[in-house]
Amino acid sequence: FKEVTFEDSLFEECYFEDVRSSETFFKNCTIISTVFYNTDLYEHKFINCRLINSTFTKEKEGCHIDFEEDNDFLIYLVSFLGSLSVLPGNIISALLMDKIGRIKMIG
């Protein structure tokens, strides 16, 4: 699931297996006799929900922080660093053009 919000929904006798979610939340839902196996649907994603006879087994391990929001920042950072990396070459090229000149460099 990616950026899904379930509101005022009923889940009865469902089986969620190997689910990865990003910015997915359950609000005011009733979840009855449902199994969550190997998912990253953690407690903070269920807001004002009633969990009745539901089980969570083998939760996904590792970092539980959602980095999807920081993705745009990383794209701009990589672009900025790529532009910054060509700056020394541009400075040296400009100095050489100033000292030697275009015609002498080509000929």
PDB file of N, CA and C in Angstrom:
ATOM      1  N   PHE A   1       0.845  -1.169   0.000  1.00  0.00           N
ATOM      2  CA  PHE A   1       0.000   0.000   0.000  1.00  0.00           C
ATOM      3  C   PHE A   1       0.889   1.230   0.000  1.00  0.00           C
ATOM      4  N   LYS A   2       0.534   2.222  -0.783  1.00  0.00           N
ATOM      5  CA  LYS A   2       1.289   3.471  -0.767  1.00  0.00           C
ATOM      6  C   LYS A   2       0.314   4.629  -0.638  1.00  0.00           C
ATOM      7  N   GLU A   3       0.434   5.335   0.470  1.00  0.00           N
ATOM      8  CA  GLU A   3      -0.391   6.500   0.752  1.00  0.00           C
ATOM      9  C   GLU A   3      -1.893   6.181   0.662  1.00  0.00           C
ATOM     10  N   VAL A   4      -2.293   5.138   1.409  1.00  0.00           N
ATOM     11  CA  VAL A   4      -3.702   4.742   1.460  1.00  0.00           C
ATOM     12  C   VAL A   4      -4.210   5.007   2.880  1.00  0.00           C
ATOM     13  N   THR A   5      -5.389   5.576   2.992  1.00  0.00           N
ATOM     14  CA  THR A   5      -6.014   5.772   4.300  1.00  0.00           C
ATOM     15  C   THR A   5      -7.374   5.085   4.288  1.00  0.00           C
ATOM     16  N   PHE A   6      -7.515   4.095   5.166  1.00  0.00           N
ATOM     17  CA  PHE A   6      -8.792   3.403   5.327  1.00  0.00           C
ATOM     18  C   PHE A   6      -9.533   4.095   6.458  1.00  0.00           C
ATOM     19  N   GLU A   7     -10.723   4.603   6.178  1.00  0.00           N
ATOM     20  CA  GLU A   7     -11.508   5.286   7.201  1.00  0.00           C
ATOM     21  C   GLU A   7     -12.859   4.595   7.371  1.00  0.00           C
ATOM     22  N   ASP A   8     -13.233   4.399   8.620  1.00  0.00           N
ATOM     23  CA  ASP A   8     -14.534   3.820   8.961  1.00  0.00           C
ATOM     24  C   ASP A   8     -14.806   2.535   8.168  1.00  0.00           C
ATOM     25  N   SER A   9     -13.811   1.681   8.111  1.00  0.00           N
ATOM     26  CA  SER A   9     -13.928   0.432   7.335  1.00  0.00           C
ATOM     27  C   SER A   9     -14.009  -0.758   8.284  1.00  0.00           C
ATOM     28  N   LEU A  10     -14.543  -1.844   7.743  1.00  0.00           N
ATOM     29  CA  LEU A  10     -14.631  -3.095   8.489  1.00  0.00           C
ATOM     30  C   LEU A  10     -13.797  -4.148   7.772  1.00  0.00           C
ATOM     31  N   PHE A  11     -12.870  -4.767   8.514  1.00  0.00           N
ATOM     32  CA  PHE A  11     -12.075  -5.870   7.990  1.00  0.00           C
ATOM     33  C   PHE A  11     -12.398  -7.072   8.857  1.00  0.00           C
ATOM     34  N   GLU A  12     -12.961  -8.108   8.227  1.00  0.00           N
ATOM     35  CA  GLU A  12     -13.344  -9.278   8.993  1.00  0.00           C
ATOM     36  C   GLU A  12     -12.762 -10.532   8.348  1.00  0.00           C
ATOM     37  N   GLU A  13     -12.033 -11.301   9.155  1.00  0.00           N
ATOM     38  CA  GLU A  13     -11.382 -12.543   8.724  1.00  0.00           C
ATOM     39  C   GLU A  13     -10.505 -12.317   7.497  1.00  0.00           C
ATOM     40  N   CYS A  14      -9.643 -11.319   7.575  1.00  0.00           N
ATOM     41  CA  CYS A  14      -8.701 -11.021   6.480  1.00  0.00           C
ATOM     42  C   CYS A  14      -7.333 -11.580   6.829  1.00  0.00           C
ATOM     43  N   TYR A  15      -6.505 -11.740   5.813  1.00  0.00           N
ATOM     44  CA  TYR A  15      -5.144 -12.238   6.002  1.00  0.00           C
ATOM     45  C   TYR A  15      -4.204 -11.340   5.212  1.00  0.00           C
ATOM     46  N   PHE A  16      -3.383 -10.578   5.913  1.00  0.00           N
ATOM     47  CA  PHE A  16      -2.397  -9.710   5.270  1.00  0.00           C
ATOM     48  C   PHE A  16      -1.030 -10.375   5.404  1.00  0.00           C
ATOM     49  N   GLU A  17      -0.392 -10.676   4.269  1.00  0.00           N
ATOM     50  CA  GLU A  17       0.916 -11.322   4.303  1.00  0.00           C
ATOM     51  C   GLU A  17       1.881 -10.566   3.413  1.00  0.00           C
ATOM     52  N   ASP A  18       3.122 -10.384   3.904  1.00  0.00           N
ATOM     53  CA  ASP A  18       4.200  -9.704   3.165  1.00  0.00           C
ATOM     54  C   ASP A  18       3.762  -8.341   2.643  1.00  0.00           C
ATOM     55  N   VAL A  19       3.099  -7.563   3.481  1.00  0.00           N
ATOM     56  CA  VAL A  19       2.613  -6.247   3.077  1.00  0.00           C
ATOM     57  C   VAL A  19       3.652  -5.197   3.458  1.00  0.00           C
ATOM     58  N   ARG A  20       3.973  -4.345   2.483  1.00  0.00           N
ATOM     59  CA  ARG A  20       4.818  -3.174   2.740  1.00  0.00           C
ATOM     60  C   ARG A  20       3.934  -1.961   2.534  1.00  0.00           C
ATOM     61  N   SER A  21       4.031  -1.023   3.454  1.00  0.00           N
ATOM     62  CA  SER A  21       3.180   0.150   3.360  1.00  0.00           C
ATOM     63  C   SER A  21       4.008   1.410   3.549  1.00  0.00           C
ATOM     64  N   SER A  22       3.547   2.472   2.918  1.00  0.00           N
ATOM     65  CA  SER A  22       4.192   3.766   3.049  1.00  0.00           C
ATOM     66  C   SER A  22       3.097   4.808   3.201  1.00  0.00           C
ATOM     67  N   GLU A  23       3.112   5.508   4.315  1.00  0.00           N
ATOM     68  CA  GLU A  23       2.082   6.517   4.585  1.00  0.00           C
ATOM     69  C   GLU A  23       0.680   5.917   4.479  1.00  0.00           C
ATOM     70  N   THR A  24       0.499   4.705   5.011  1.00  0.00           N
ATOM     71  CA  THR A  24      -0.796   4.040   5.024  1.00  0.00           C
ATOM     72  C   THR A  24      -1.320   4.009   6.455  1.00  0.00           C
ATOM     73  N   PHE A  25      -2.574   4.407   6.626  1.00  0.00           N
ATOM     74  CA  PHE A  25      -3.153   4.467   7.956  1.00  0.00           C
ATOM     75  C   PHE A  25      -4.566   3.895   7.960  1.00  0.00           C
ATOM     76  N   PHE A  26      -4.966   3.384   9.110  1.00  0.00           N
ATOM     77  CA  PHE A  26      -6.318   2.900   9.340  1.00  0.00           C
ATOM     78  C   PHE A  26      -6.929   3.824  10.394  1.00  0.00           C
ATOM     79  N   LYS A  27      -8.015   4.512  10.063  1.00  0.00           N
ATOM     80  CA  LYS A  27      -8.651   5.445  11.000  1.00  0.00           C
ATOM     81  C   LYS A  27     -10.084   5.002  11.280  1.00  0.00           C
ATOM     82  N   ASN A  28     -10.389   4.878  12.560  1.00  0.00           N
ATOM     83  CA  ASN A  28     -11.732   4.508  13.006  1.00  0.00           C
ATOM     84  C   ASN A  28     -12.237   3.219  12.358  1.00  0.00           C
ATOM     85  N   CYS A  29     -11.367   2.257  12.194  1.00  0.00           N
ATOM     86  CA  CYS A  29     -11.736   0.988  11.556  1.00  0.00           C
ATOM     87  C   CYS A  29     -12.003  -0.075  12.617  1.00  0.00           C
ATOM     88  N   THR A  30     -12.760  -1.071  12.219  1.00  0.00           N
ATOM     89  CA  THR A  30     -12.987  -2.244  13.057  1.00  0.00           C
ATOM     90  C   THR A  30     -12.357  -3.429  12.345  1.00  0.00           C
ATOM     91  N   ILE A  31     -11.444  -4.090  13.053  1.00  0.00           N
ATOM     92  CA  ILE A  31     -10.695  -5.199  12.447  1.00  0.00           C
ATOM     93  C   ILE A  31     -10.958  -6.426  13.306  1.00  0.00           C
ATOM     94  N   ILE A  32     -11.640  -7.414  12.710  1.00  0.00           N
ATOM     95  CA  ILE A  32     -12.090  -8.592  13.453  1.00  0.00           C
ATOM     96  C   ILE A  32     -11.451  -9.851  12.870  1.00  0.00           C
ATOM     97  N   SER A  33     -10.878 -10.669  13.738  1.00  0.00           N
ATOM     98  CA  SER A  33     -10.307 -11.976  13.361  1.00  0.00           C
ATOM     99  C   SER A  33      -9.418 -11.863  12.130  1.00  0.00           C
ATOM    100  N   THR A  34      -8.483 -10.952  12.159  1.00  0.00           N
ATOM    101  CA  THR A  34      -7.592 -10.702  11.029  1.00  0.00           C
ATOM    102  C   THR A  34      -6.163 -11.028  11.432  1.00  0.00           C
ATOM    103  N   VAL A  35      -5.417 -11.605  10.507  1.00  0.00           N
ATOM    104  CA  VAL A  35      -4.024 -11.968  10.753  1.00  0.00           C
ATOM    105  C   VAL A  35      -3.124 -11.054   9.930  1.00  0.00           C
ATOM    106  N   PHE A  36      -2.130 -10.485  10.591  1.00  0.00           N
ATOM    107  CA  PHE A  36      -1.100  -9.678   9.926  1.00  0.00           C
ATOM    108  C   PHE A  36       0.205 -10.456  10.056  1.00  0.00           C
ATOM    109  N   TYR A  37       0.665 -11.032   8.939  1.00  0.00           N
ATOM    110  CA  TYR A  37       1.871 -11.865   8.955  1.00  0.00           C
ATOM    111  C   TYR A  37       2.955 -11.211   8.103  1.00  0.00           C
ATOM    112  N   ASN A  38       4.111 -10.943   8.714  1.00  0.00           N
ATOM    113  CA  ASN A  38       5.266 -10.375   8.007  1.00  0.00           C
ATOM    114  C   ASN A  38       4.901  -9.058   7.317  1.00  0.00           C
ATOM    115  N   THR A  39       4.320  -8.142   8.078  1.00  0.00           N
ATOM    116  CA  THR A  39       3.939  -6.840   7.527  1.00  0.00           C
ATOM    117  C   THR A  39       4.679  -5.730   8.274  1.00  0.00           C
ATOM    118  N   ASP A  40       4.621  -4.539   7.723  1.00  0.00           N
ATOM    119  CA  ASP A  40       5.153  -3.382   8.446  1.00  0.00           C
ATOM    120  C   ASP A  40       4.001  -2.469   8.890  1.00  0.00           C
ATOM    121  N   LEU A  41       2.852  -3.074   9.129  1.00  0.00           N
ATOM    122  CA  LEU A  41       1.712  -2.341   9.673  1.00  0.00           C
ATOM    123  C   LEU A  41       1.843  -2.370  11.197  1.00  0.00           C
ATOM    124  N   TYR A  42       2.418  -1.313  11.741  1.00  0.00           N
ATOM    125  CA  TYR A  42       2.701  -1.250  13.164  1.00  0.00           C
ATOM    126  C   TYR A  42       1.592  -0.517  13.903  1.00  0.00           C
ATOM    127  N   GLU A  43       1.692  -0.514  15.203  1.00  0.00           N
ATOM    128  CA  GLU A  43       0.638   0.008  16.079  1.00  0.00           C
ATOM    129  C   GLU A  43       0.277   1.467  15.784  1.00  0.00           C
ATOM    130  N   HIS A  44       1.253   2.293  15.441  1.00  0.00           N
ATOM    131  CA  HIS A  44       0.963   3.715  15.221  1.00  0.00           C
ATOM    132  C   HIS A  44       0.159   3.970  13.939  1.00  0.00           C
ATOM    133  N   LYS A  45       0.008   2.970  13.087  1.00  0.00           N
ATOM    134  CA  LYS A  45      -0.764   3.136  11.849  1.00  0.00           C
ATOM    135  C   LYS A  45      -2.260   2.881  12.046  1.00  0.00           C
ATOM    136  N   PHE A  46      -2.654   2.416  13.242  1.00  0.00           N
ATOM    137  CA  PHE A  46      -4.056   2.152  13.556  1.00  0.00           C
ATOM    138  C   PHE A  46      -4.544   3.233  14.522  1.00  0.00           C
ATOM    139  N   ILE A  47      -5.265   4.200  13.995  1.00  0.00           N
ATOM    140  CA  ILE A  47      -5.709   5.356  14.781  1.00  0.00           C
ATOM    141  C   ILE A  47      -7.189   5.174  15.139  1.00  0.00           C
ATOM    142  N   ASN A  48      -7.462   5.116  16.426  1.00  0.00           N
ATOM    143  CA  ASN A  48      -8.839   4.936  16.934  1.00  0.00           C
ATOM    144  C   ASN A  48      -9.518   3.701  16.329  1.00  0.00           C
ATOM    145  N   CYS A  49      -8.776   2.616  16.203  1.00  0.00           N
ATOM    146  CA  CYS A  49      -9.335   1.388  15.618  1.00  0.00           C
ATOM    147  C   CYS A  49      -9.671   0.389  16.722  1.00  0.00           C
ATOM    148  N   ARG A  50     -10.623  -0.470  16.434  1.00  0.00           N
ATOM    149  CA  ARG A  50     -10.975  -1.581  17.322  1.00  0.00           C
ATOM    150  C   ARG A  50     -10.406  -2.851  16.723  1.00  0.00           C
ATOM    151  N   LEU A  51      -9.439  -3.450  17.415  1.00  0.00           N
ATOM    152  CA  LEU A  51      -8.835  -4.698  16.966  1.00  0.00           C
ATOM    153  C   LEU A  51      -9.401  -5.819  17.837  1.00  0.00           C
ATOM    154  N   ILE A  52     -10.208  -6.657  17.235  1.00  0.00           N
ATOM    155  CA  ILE A  52     -10.879  -7.733  17.964  1.00  0.00           C
ATOM    156  C   ILE A  52     -10.372  -9.078  17.446  1.00  0.00           C
ATOM    157  N   ASN A  53      -9.736  -9.836  18.332  1.00  0.00           N
ATOM    158  CA  ASN A  53      -9.242 -11.179  17.997  1.00  0.00           C
ATOM    159  C   ASN A  53      -8.331 -11.146  16.770  1.00  0.00           C
ATOM    160  N   SER A  54      -7.481 -10.136  16.644  1.00  0.00           N
ATOM    161  CA  SER A  54      -6.545 -10.020  15.527  1.00  0.00           C
ATOM    162  C   SER A  54      -5.130 -10.278  16.031  1.00  0.00           C
ATOM    163  N   THR A  55      -4.305 -10.856  15.169  1.00  0.00           N
ATOM    164  CA  THR A  55      -2.944 -11.196  15.584  1.00  0.00           C
ATOM    165  C   THR A  55      -1.923 -10.600  14.629  1.00  0.00           C
ATOM    166  N   PHE A  56      -0.797 -10.218  15.211  1.00  0.00           N
ATOM    167  CA  PHE A  56       0.348  -9.708  14.455  1.00  0.00           C
ATOM    168  C   PHE A  56       1.496 -10.667  14.701  1.00  0.00           C
ATOM    169  N   THR A  57       1.939 -11.369  13.659  1.00  0.00           N
ATOM    170  CA  THR A  57       3.058 -12.299  13.811  1.00  0.00           C
ATOM    171  C   THR A  57       4.154 -11.965  12.823  1.00  0.00           C
ATOM    172  N   LYS A  58       5.384 -12.181  13.277  1.00  0.00           N
ATOM    173  CA  LYS A  58       6.582 -11.977  12.463  1.00  0.00           C
ATOM    174  C   LYS A  58       6.542 -10.615  11.756  1.00  0.00           C
ATOM    175  N   GLU A  59       6.574  -9.545  12.554  1.00  0.00           N
ATOM    176  CA  GLU A  59       6.604  -8.205  11.966  1.00  0.00           C
ATOM    177  C   GLU A  59       7.920  -8.003  11.229  1.00  0.00           C
ATOM    178  N   LYS A  60       7.881  -7.192  10.195  1.00  0.00           N
ATOM    179  CA  LYS A  60       9.098  -6.908   9.431  1.00  0.00           C
ATOM    180  C   LYS A  60      10.110  -6.260  10.348  1.00  0.00           C
ATOM    181  N   GLU A  61      11.361  -6.674  10.200  1.00  0.00           N
ATOM    182  CA  GLU A  61      12.424  -6.157  11.050  1.00  0.00           C
ATOM    183  C   GLU A  61      13.169  -5.043  10.342  1.00  0.00           C
ATOM    184  N   GLY A  62      14.020  -4.393  11.094  1.00  0.00           N
ATOM    185  CA  GLY A  62      14.826  -3.318  10.522  1.00  0.00           C
ATOM    186  C   GLY A  62      14.293  -1.967  10.928  1.00  0.00           C
ATOM    187  N   CYS A  63      14.672  -0.977  10.185  1.00  0.00           N
ATOM    188  CA  CYS A  63      14.307   0.396  10.497  1.00  0.00           C
ATOM    189  C   CYS A  63      12.834   0.631  10.187  1.00  0.00           C
ATOM    190  N   HIS A  64      12.103   1.199  11.133  1.00  0.00           N
ATOM    191  CA  HIS A  64      10.678   1.423  10.960  1.00  0.00           C
ATOM    192  C   HIS A  64      10.362   2.844  10.526  1.00  0.00           C
ATOM    193  N   ILE A  65      11.378   3.612  10.189  1.00  0.00           N
ATOM    194  CA  ILE A  65      11.145   4.990   9.776  1.00  0.00           C
ATOM    195  C   ILE A  65      10.784   5.013   8.300  1.00  0.00           C
ATOM    196  N   ASP A  66       9.811   5.826   7.962  1.00  0.00           N
ATOM    197  CA  ASP A  66       9.353   5.941   6.584  1.00  0.00           C
ATOM    198  C   ASP A  66      10.096   7.089   5.904  1.00  0.00           C
ATOM    199  N   PHE A  67      10.916   6.764   4.905  1.00  0.00           N
ATOM    200  CA  PHE A  67      11.739   7.770   4.245  1.00  0.00           C
ATOM    201  C   PHE A  67      11.116   8.319   2.979  1.00  0.00           C
ATOM    202  N   GLU A  68       9.899   7.946   2.668  1.00  0.00           N
ATOM    203  CA  GLU A  68       9.283   8.401   1.428  1.00  0.00           C
ATOM    204  C   GLU A  68       9.198   9.920   1.346  1.00  0.00           C
ATOM    205  N   GLU A  69       8.944  10.590   2.476  1.00  0.00           N
ATOM    206  CA  GLU A  69       8.831  12.042   2.456  1.00  0.00           C
ATOM    207  C   GLU A  69      10.168  12.709   2.170  1.00  0.00           C
ATOM    208  N   ASP A  70      11.272  12.058   2.565  1.00  0.00           N
ATOM    209  CA  ASP A  70      12.594  12.634   2.361  1.00  0.00           C
ATOM    210  C   ASP A  70      13.140  12.363   0.968  1.00  0.00           C
ATOM    211  N   ASN A  71      12.398  11.643   0.141  1.00  0.00           N
ATOM    212  CA  ASN A  71      12.880  11.272  -1.180  1.00  0.00           C
ATOM    213  C   ASN A  71      13.145  12.491  -2.058  1.00  0.00           C
ATOM    214  N   ASP A  72      12.270  13.484  -2.029  1.00  0.00           N
ATOM    215  CA  ASP A  72      12.466  14.687  -2.837  1.00  0.00           C
ATOM    216  C   ASP A  72      13.733  15.414  -2.432  1.00  0.00           C
ATOM    217  N   PHE A  73      13.979  15.504  -1.133  1.00  0.00           N
ATOM    218  CA  PHE A  73      15.191  16.154  -0.651  1.00  0.00           C
ATOM    219  C   PHE A  73      16.436  15.445  -1.169  1.00  0.00           C
ATOM    220  N   LEU A  74      16.435  14.117  -1.156  1.00  0.00           N
ATOM    221  CA  LEU A  74      17.601  13.368  -1.629  1.00  0.00           C
ATOM    222  C   LEU A  74      17.838  13.578  -3.121  1.00  0.00           C
ATOM    223  N   ILE A  75      16.765  13.682  -3.896  1.00  0.00           N
ATOM    224  CA  ILE A  75      16.922  13.928  -5.333  1.00  0.00           C
ATOM    225  C   ILE A  75      17.594  15.273  -5.573  1.00  0.00           C
ATOM    226  N   TYR A  76      17.134  16.314  -4.874  1.00  0.00           N
ATOM    227  CA  TYR A  76      17.743  17.635  -5.023  1.00  0.00           C
ATOM    228  C   TYR A  76      19.181  17.658  -4.510  1.00  0.00           C
ATOM    229  N   LEU A  77      19.457  16.939  -3.429  1.00  0.00           N
ATOM    230  CA  LEU A  77      20.810  16.898  -2.888  1.00  0.00           C
ATOM    231  C   LEU A  77      21.777  16.247  -3.866  1.00  0.00           C
ATOM    232  N   VAL A  78      21.385  15.132  -4.461  1.00  0.00           N
ATOM    233  CA  VAL A  78      22.239  14.452  -5.435  1.00  0.00           C
ATOM    234  C   VAL A  78      22.467  15.336  -6.659  1.00  0.00           C
ATOM    235  N   SER A  79      21.427  16.015  -7.100  1.00  0.00           N
ATOM    236  CA  SER A  79      21.557  16.923  -8.241  1.00  0.00           C
ATOM    237  C   SER A  79      22.505  18.072  -7.910  1.00  0.00           C
ATOM    238  N   PHE A  80      22.381  18.628  -6.717  1.00  0.00           N
ATOM    239  CA  PHE A  80      23.248  19.730  -6.303  1.00  0.00           C
ATOM    240  C   PHE A  80      24.701  19.276  -6.213  1.00  0.00           C
ATOM    241  N   LEU A  81      24.933  18.113  -5.618  1.00  0.00           N
ATOM    242  CA  LEU A  81      26.307  17.611  -5.502  1.00  0.00           C
ATOM    243  C   LEU A  81      26.902  17.285  -6.868  1.00  0.00           C
ATOM    244  N   GLY A  82      26.072  16.798  -7.781  1.00  0.00           N
ATOM    245  CA  GLY A  82      26.561  16.535  -9.138  1.00  0.00           C
ATOM    246  C   GLY A  82      26.969  17.826  -9.829  1.00  0.00           C
ATOM    247  N   SER A  83      26.180  18.869  -9.660  1.00  0.00           N
ATOM    248  CA  SER A  83      26.529  20.166 -10.251  1.00  0.00           C
ATOM    249  C   SER A  83      27.767  20.746  -9.594  1.00  0.00           C
ATOM    250  N   LEU A  84      27.885  20.554  -8.293  1.00  0.00           N
ATOM    251  CA  LEU A  84      29.031  21.085  -7.564  1.00  0.00           C
ATOM    252  C   LEU A  84      30.323  20.378  -7.952  1.00  0.00           C
ATOM    253  N   SER A  85      30.233  19.118  -8.330  1.00  0.00           N
ATOM    254  CA  SER A  85      31.444  18.350  -8.651  1.00  0.00           C
ATOM    255  C   SER A  85      32.117  18.818  -9.935  1.00  0.00           C
ATOM    256  N   VAL A  86      31.399  19.450 -10.846  1.00  0.00           N
ATOM    257  CA  VAL A  86      32.022  19.932 -12.085  1.00  0.00           C
ATOM    258  C   VAL A  86      32.576  21.345 -11.944  1.00  0.00           C
ATOM    259  N   LEU A  87      32.364  21.966 -10.802  1.00  0.00           N
ATOM    260  CA  LEU A  87      32.821  23.338 -10.584  1.00  0.00           C
ATOM    261  C   LEU A  87      34.349  23.492 -10.670  1.00  0.00           C
ATOM    262  N   PRO A  88      35.170  22.630 -10.043  1.00  0.00           N
ATOM    263  CA  PRO A  88      36.630  22.791 -10.174  1.00  0.00           C
ATOM    264  C   PRO A  88      37.111  22.701 -11.625  1.00  0.00           C
ATOM    265  N   GLY A  89      36.544  21.792 -12.398  1.00  0.00           N
ATOM    266  CA  GLY A  89      36.930  21.681 -13.807  1.00  0.00           C
ATOM    267  C   GLY A  89      36.563  22.917 -14.598  1.00  0.00           C
ATOM    268  N   ASN A  90      35.399  23.490 -14.304  1.00  0.00           N
ATOM    269  CA  ASN A  90      34.992  24.724 -14.991  1.00  0.00           C
ATOM    270  C   ASN A  90      35.902  25.881 -14.630  1.00  0.00           C
ATOM    271  N   ILE A  91      36.331  25.974 -13.377  1.00  0.00           N
ATOM    272  CA  ILE A  91      37.239  27.047 -12.960  1.00  0.00           C
ATOM    273  C   ILE A  91      38.591  26.896 -13.643  1.00  0.00           C
ATOM    274  N   ILE A  92      39.144  25.703 -13.667  1.00  0.00           N
ATOM    275  CA  ILE A  92      40.442  25.471 -14.331  1.00  0.00           C
ATOM    276  C   ILE A  92      40.335  25.758 -15.818  1.00  0.00           C
ATOM    277  N   SER A  93      39.261  25.326 -16.438  1.00  0.00           N
ATOM    278  CA  SER A  93      39.059  25.594 -17.862  1.00  0.00           C
ATOM    279  C   SER A  93      38.984  27.096 -18.130  1.00  0.00           C
ATOM    280  N   ALA A  94      38.290  27.837 -17.301  1.00  0.00           N
ATOM    281  CA  ALA A  94      38.186  29.288 -17.490  1.00  0.00           C
ATOM    282  C   ALA A  94      39.535  29.960 -17.319  1.00  0.00           C
ATOM    283  N   LEU A  95      40.337  29.517 -16.348  1.00  0.00           N
ATOM    284  CA  LEU A  95      41.669  30.102 -16.144  1.00  0.00           C
ATOM    285  C   LEU A  95      42.592  29.808 -17.319  1.00  0.00           C
ATOM    286  N   LEU A  96      42.523  28.575 -17.835  1.00  0.00           N
ATOM    287  CA  LEU A  96      43.345  28.227 -18.997  1.00  0.00           C
ATOM    288  C   LEU A  96      42.943  29.047 -20.222  1.00  0.00           C
ATOM    289  N   MET A  97      41.657  29.224 -20.409  1.00  0.00           N
ATOM    290  CA  MET A  97      41.202  30.025 -21.541  1.00  0.00           C
ATOM    291  C   MET A  97      41.672  31.477 -21.405  1.00  0.00           C
ATOM    292  N   ASP A  98      41.705  31.967 -20.172  1.00  0.00           N
ATOM    293  CA  ASP A  98      42.143  33.346 -19.941  1.00  0.00           C
ATOM    294  C   ASP A  98      43.639  33.510 -20.190  1.00  0.00           C
ATOM    295  N   LYS A  99      44.434  32.547 -19.722  1.00  0.00           N
ATOM    296  CA  LYS A  99      45.900  32.635 -19.851  1.00  0.00           C
ATOM    297  C   LYS A  99      46.382  32.280 -21.240  1.00  0.00           C
ATOM    298  N   ILE A 100      45.917  31.172 -21.771  1.00  0.00           N
ATOM    299  CA  ILE A 100      46.440  30.678 -23.063  1.00  0.00           C
ATOM    300  C   ILE A 100      45.630  31.203 -24.221  1.00  0.00           C
ATOM    301  N   GLY A 101      44.351  31.262 -24.074  1.00  0.00           N
ATOM    302  CA  GLY A 101      43.489  31.709 -25.167  1.00  0.00           C
ATOM    303  C   GLY A 101      42.976  30.534 -25.958  1.00  0.00           C
ATOM    304  N   ARG A 102      41.876  30.774 -26.658  1.00  0.00           N
ATOM    305  CA  ARG A 102      41.204  29.697 -27.388  1.00  0.00           C
ATOM    306  C   ARG A 102      42.025  29.249 -28.590  1.00  0.00           C
ATOM    307  N   ILE A 103      42.561  30.159 -29.337  1.00  0.00           N
ATOM    308  CA  ILE A 103      43.252  29.804 -30.587  1.00  0.00           C
ATOM    309  C   ILE A 103      44.511  28.981 -30.301  1.00  0.00           C
ATOM    310  N   LYS A 104      45.289  29.363 -29.289  1.00  0.00           N
ATOM    311  CA  LYS A 104      46.509  28.625 -28.962  1.00  0.00           C
ATOM    312  C   LYS A 104      46.183  27.231 -28.441  1.00  0.00           C
ATOM    313  N   MET A 105      45.091  27.103 -27.694  1.00  0.00           N
ATOM    314  CA  MET A 105      44.727  25.788 -27.151  1.00  0.00           C
ATOM    315  C   MET A 105      44.308  24.850 -28.269  1.00  0.00           C
ATOM    316  N   ILE A 106      43.598  25.365 -29.267  1.00  0.00           N
ATOM    317  CA  ILE A 106      43.134  24.502 -30.356  1.00  0.00           C
ATOM    318  C   ILE A 106      44.260  24.213 -31.321  1.00  0.00           C
ATOM    319  N   GLY A 107      45.024  25.206 -31.659  1.00  0.00           N
ATOM    320  CA  GLY A 107      46.033  25.018 -32.699  1.00  0.00           C
ATOM    321  C   GLY A 107      47.323  24.516 -32.171  1.00  0.00           C
TER     322      GLY A 107
END
